[in-house]
PDB file of C-alpha atoms in Angstrom:
ATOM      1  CA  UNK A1167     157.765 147.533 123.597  1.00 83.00           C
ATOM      2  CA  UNK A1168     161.362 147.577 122.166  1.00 88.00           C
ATOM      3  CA  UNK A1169     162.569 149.202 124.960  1.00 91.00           C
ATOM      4  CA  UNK A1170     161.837 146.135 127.797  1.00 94.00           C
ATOM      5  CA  UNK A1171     162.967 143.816 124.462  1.00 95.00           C
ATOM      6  CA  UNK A1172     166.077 145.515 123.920  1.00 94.00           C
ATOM      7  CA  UNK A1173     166.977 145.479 128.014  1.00 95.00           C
ATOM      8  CA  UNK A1174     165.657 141.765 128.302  1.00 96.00           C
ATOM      9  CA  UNK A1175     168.491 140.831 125.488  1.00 95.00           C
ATOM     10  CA  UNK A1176     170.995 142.838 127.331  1.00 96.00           C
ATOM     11  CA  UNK A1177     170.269 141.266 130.513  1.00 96.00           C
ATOM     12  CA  UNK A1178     169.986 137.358 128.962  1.00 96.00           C
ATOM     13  CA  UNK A1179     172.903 137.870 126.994  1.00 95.00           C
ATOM     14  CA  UNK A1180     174.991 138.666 130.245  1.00 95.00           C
ATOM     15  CA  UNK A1181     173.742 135.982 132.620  1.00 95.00           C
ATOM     16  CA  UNK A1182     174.950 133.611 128.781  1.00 94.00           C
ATOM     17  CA  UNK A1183     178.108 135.637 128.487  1.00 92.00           C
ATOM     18  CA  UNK A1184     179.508 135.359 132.464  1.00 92.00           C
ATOM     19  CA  UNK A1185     177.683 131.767 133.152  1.00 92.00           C
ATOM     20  CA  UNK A1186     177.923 129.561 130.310  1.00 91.00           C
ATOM     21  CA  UNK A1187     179.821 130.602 127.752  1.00 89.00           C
ATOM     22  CA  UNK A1188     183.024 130.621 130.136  1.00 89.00           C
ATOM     23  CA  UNK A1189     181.617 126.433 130.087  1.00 89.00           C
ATOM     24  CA  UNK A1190     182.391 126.349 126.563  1.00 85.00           C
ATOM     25  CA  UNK A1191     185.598 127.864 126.524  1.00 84.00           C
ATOM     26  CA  UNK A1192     188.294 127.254 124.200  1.00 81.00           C
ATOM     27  CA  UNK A1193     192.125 127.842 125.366  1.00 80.00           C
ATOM     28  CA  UNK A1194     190.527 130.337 127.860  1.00 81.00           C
ATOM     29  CA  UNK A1195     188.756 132.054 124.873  1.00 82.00           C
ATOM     30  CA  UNK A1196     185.295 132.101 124.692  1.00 85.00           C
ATOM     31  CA  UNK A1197     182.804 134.430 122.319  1.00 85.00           C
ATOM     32  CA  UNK A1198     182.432 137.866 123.337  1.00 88.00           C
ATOM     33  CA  UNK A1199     178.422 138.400 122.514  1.00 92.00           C
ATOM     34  CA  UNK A1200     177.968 141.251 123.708  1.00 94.00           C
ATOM     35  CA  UNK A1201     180.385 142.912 121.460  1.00 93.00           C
ATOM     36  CA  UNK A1202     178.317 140.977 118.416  1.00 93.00           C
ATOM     37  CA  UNK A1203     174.960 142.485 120.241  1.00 95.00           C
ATOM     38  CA  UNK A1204     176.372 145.775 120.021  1.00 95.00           C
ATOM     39  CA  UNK A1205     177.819 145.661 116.741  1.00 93.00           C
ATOM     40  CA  UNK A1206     173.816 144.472 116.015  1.00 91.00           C
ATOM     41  CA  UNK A1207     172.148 146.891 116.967  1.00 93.00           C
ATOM     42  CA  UNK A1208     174.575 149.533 115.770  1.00 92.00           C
ATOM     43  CA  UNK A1209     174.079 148.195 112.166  1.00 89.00           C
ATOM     44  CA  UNK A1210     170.049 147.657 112.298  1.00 87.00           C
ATOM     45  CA  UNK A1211     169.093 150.533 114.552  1.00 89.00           C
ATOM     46  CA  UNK A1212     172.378 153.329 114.267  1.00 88.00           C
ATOM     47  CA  UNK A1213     174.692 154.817 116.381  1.00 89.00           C
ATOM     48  CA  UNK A1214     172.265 156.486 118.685  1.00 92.00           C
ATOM     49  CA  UNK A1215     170.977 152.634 119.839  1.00 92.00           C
ATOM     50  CA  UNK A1216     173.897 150.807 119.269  1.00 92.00           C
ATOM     51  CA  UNK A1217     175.287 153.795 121.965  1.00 93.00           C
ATOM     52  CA  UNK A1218     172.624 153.182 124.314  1.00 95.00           C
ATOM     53  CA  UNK A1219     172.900 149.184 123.861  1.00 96.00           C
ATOM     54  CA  UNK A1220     176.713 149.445 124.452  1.00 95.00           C
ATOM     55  CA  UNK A1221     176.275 151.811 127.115  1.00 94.00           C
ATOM     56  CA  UNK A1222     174.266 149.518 129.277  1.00 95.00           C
ATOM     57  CA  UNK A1223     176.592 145.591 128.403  1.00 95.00           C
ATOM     58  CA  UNK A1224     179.243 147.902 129.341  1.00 94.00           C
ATOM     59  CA  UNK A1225     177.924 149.074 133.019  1.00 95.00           C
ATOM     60  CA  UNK A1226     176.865 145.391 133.360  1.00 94.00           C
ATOM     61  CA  UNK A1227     180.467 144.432 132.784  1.00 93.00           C
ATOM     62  CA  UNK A1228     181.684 147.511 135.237  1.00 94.00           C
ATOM     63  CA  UNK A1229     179.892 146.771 137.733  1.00 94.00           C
ATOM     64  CA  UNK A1230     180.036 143.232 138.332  1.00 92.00           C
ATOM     65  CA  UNK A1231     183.880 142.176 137.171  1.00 90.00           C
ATOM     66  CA  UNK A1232     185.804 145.535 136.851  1.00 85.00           C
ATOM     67  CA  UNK A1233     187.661 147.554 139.452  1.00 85.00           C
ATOM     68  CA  UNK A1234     186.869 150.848 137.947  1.00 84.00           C
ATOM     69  CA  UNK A1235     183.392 151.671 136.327  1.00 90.00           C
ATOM     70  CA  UNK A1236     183.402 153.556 133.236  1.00 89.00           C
ATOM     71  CA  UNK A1237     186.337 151.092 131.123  1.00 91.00           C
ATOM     72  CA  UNK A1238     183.876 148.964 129.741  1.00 93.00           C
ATOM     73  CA  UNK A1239     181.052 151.256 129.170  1.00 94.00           C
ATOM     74  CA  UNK A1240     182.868 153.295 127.341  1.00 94.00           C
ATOM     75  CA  UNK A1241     184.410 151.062 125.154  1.00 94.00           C
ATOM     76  CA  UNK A1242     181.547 148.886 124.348  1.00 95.00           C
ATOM     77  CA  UNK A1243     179.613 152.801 123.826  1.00 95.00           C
ATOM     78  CA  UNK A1244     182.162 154.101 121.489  1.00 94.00           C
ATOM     79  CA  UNK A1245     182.231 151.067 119.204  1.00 95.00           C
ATOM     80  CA  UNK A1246     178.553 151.255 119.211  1.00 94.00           C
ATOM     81  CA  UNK A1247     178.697 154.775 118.098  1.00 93.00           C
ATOM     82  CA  UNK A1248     181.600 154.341 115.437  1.00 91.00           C
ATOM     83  CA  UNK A1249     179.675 151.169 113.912  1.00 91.00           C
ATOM     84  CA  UNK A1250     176.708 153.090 114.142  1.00 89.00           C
ATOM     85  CA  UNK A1251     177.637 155.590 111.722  1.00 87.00           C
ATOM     86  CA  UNK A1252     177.536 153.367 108.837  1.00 79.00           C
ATOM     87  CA  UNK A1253     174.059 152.094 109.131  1.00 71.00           C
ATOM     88  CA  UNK A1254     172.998 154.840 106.688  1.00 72.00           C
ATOM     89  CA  UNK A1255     174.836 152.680 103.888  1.00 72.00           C
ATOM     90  CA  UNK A1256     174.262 149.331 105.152  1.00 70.00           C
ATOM     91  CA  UNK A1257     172.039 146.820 103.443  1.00 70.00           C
ATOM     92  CA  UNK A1258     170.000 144.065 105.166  1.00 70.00           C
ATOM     93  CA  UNK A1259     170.452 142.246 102.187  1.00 75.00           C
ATOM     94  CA  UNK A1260     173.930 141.981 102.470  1.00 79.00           C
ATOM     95  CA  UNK A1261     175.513 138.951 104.611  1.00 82.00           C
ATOM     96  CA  UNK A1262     178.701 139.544 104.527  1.00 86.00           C
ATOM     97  CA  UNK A1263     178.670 143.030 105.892  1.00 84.00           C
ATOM     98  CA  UNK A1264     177.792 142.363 109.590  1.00 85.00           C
ATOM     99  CA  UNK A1265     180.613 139.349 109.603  1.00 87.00           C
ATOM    100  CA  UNK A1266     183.113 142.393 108.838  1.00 89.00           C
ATOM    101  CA  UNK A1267     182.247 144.515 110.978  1.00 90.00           C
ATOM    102  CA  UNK A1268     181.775 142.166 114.017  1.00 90.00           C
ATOM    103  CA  UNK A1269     185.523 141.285 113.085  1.00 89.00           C
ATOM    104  CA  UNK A1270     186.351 144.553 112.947  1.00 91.00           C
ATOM    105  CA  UNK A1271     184.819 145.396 116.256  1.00 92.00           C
ATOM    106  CA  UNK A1272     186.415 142.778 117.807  1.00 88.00           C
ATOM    107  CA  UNK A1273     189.722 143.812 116.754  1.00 89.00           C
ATOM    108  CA  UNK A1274     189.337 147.084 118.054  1.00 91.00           C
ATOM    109  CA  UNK A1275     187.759 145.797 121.270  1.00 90.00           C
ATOM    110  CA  UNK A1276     190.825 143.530 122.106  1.00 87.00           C
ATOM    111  CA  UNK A1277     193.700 146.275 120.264  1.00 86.00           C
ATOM    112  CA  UNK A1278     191.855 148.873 123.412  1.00 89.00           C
ATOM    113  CA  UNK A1279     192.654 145.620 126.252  1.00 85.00           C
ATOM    114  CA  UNK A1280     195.584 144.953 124.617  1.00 83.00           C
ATOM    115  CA  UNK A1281     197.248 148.263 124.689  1.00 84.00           C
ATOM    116  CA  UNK A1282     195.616 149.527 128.363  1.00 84.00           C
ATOM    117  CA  UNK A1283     196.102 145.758 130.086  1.00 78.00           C
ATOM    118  CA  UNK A1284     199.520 144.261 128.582  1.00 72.00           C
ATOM    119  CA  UNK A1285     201.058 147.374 127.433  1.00 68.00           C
ATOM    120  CA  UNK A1286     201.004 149.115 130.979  1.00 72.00           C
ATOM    121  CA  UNK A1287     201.935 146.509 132.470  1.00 73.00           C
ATOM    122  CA  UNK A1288     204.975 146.290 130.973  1.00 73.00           C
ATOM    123  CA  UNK A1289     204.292 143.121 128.641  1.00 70.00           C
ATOM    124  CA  UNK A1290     204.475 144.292 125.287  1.00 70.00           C
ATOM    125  CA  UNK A1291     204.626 140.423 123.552  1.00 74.00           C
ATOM    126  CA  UNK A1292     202.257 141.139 120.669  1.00 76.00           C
ATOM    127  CA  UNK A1293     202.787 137.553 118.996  1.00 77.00           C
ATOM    128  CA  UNK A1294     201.413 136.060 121.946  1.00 76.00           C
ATOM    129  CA  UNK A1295     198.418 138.277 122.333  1.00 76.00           C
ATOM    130  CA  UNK A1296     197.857 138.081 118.576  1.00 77.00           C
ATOM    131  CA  UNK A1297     198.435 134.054 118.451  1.00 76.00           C
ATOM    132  CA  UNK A1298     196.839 133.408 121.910  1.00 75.00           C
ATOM    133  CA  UNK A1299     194.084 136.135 122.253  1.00 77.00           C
ATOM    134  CA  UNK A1300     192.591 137.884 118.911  1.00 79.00           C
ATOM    135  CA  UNK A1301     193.248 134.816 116.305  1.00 80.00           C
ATOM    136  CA  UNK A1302     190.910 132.415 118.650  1.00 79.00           C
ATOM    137  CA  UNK A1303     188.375 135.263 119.517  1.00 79.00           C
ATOM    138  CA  UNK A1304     188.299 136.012 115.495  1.00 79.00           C
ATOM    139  CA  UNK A1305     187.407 132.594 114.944  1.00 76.00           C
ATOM    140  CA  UNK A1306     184.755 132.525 117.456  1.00 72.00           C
TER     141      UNK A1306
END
């Protein structure tokens, strides 16, 4: 049963993610749940699911809005395998815990765009990603 649960969430929180949410954008930014989903499921289940979980938002994202498959699933799997790793040590209890990490996902989800989209491309401005990009997303 947590299998069709787990793919049900995946699936919801994509049609949210690339229909609505872009509705509620701020400056362009809107939330990036499936990053918090990931980070989730890392914490609560380890890196083994959170792998899985980030495996699958990841293909979702390839396949429908990337030009190469593989970027996003592999980006989304390896934070859900990193975060993963500390679920040994994490208590539910704690409430301040999965606020970090999230954070700290999301700054290593959008330090990976920054450095493969603006940095190839030549646009190396890093107080306008910073100011523009992971300071709103943060917030979010």
């Amino acid at each position: 049963m947590r299998i069709p649960v787990t793919a049900l969430i995946i699936f919801v929180n994509f049609i949210l993610q690339t229909t609505l949410f872009p509705l509620l954008a701020i400056r362009g930014i809107f939330p990036n749940t499936a990053l918090i989903i990931v980070t989730s499921y890392a914490l609560l289940r380890g890196s083994k699911a959170g792998a899985i979980v980030g495996g699958f938002s990841g293909l979702l994202m390839d396949i429908f809005f990337s030009k190469m498959i593989g970027f996003y699933t592999l980006l989304y799997l390896v934070i859900g395998l990193l975060f993963g790793r500390s679920q040994k040590t994490f208590y539910r209890e704690n409430y301040l815990l999965p606020v970090i990490f999230c954070t700290a996902s999301t700054i290593i989800f959008q330090a990976v765009l920054y450095i493969t989209g603006f940095m190839f491309r030549g646009e190396g401005n890093i107080l306008y990603f910073l100011f523009s990009i992971l300071v709103p997303e943060l917030v979010y």
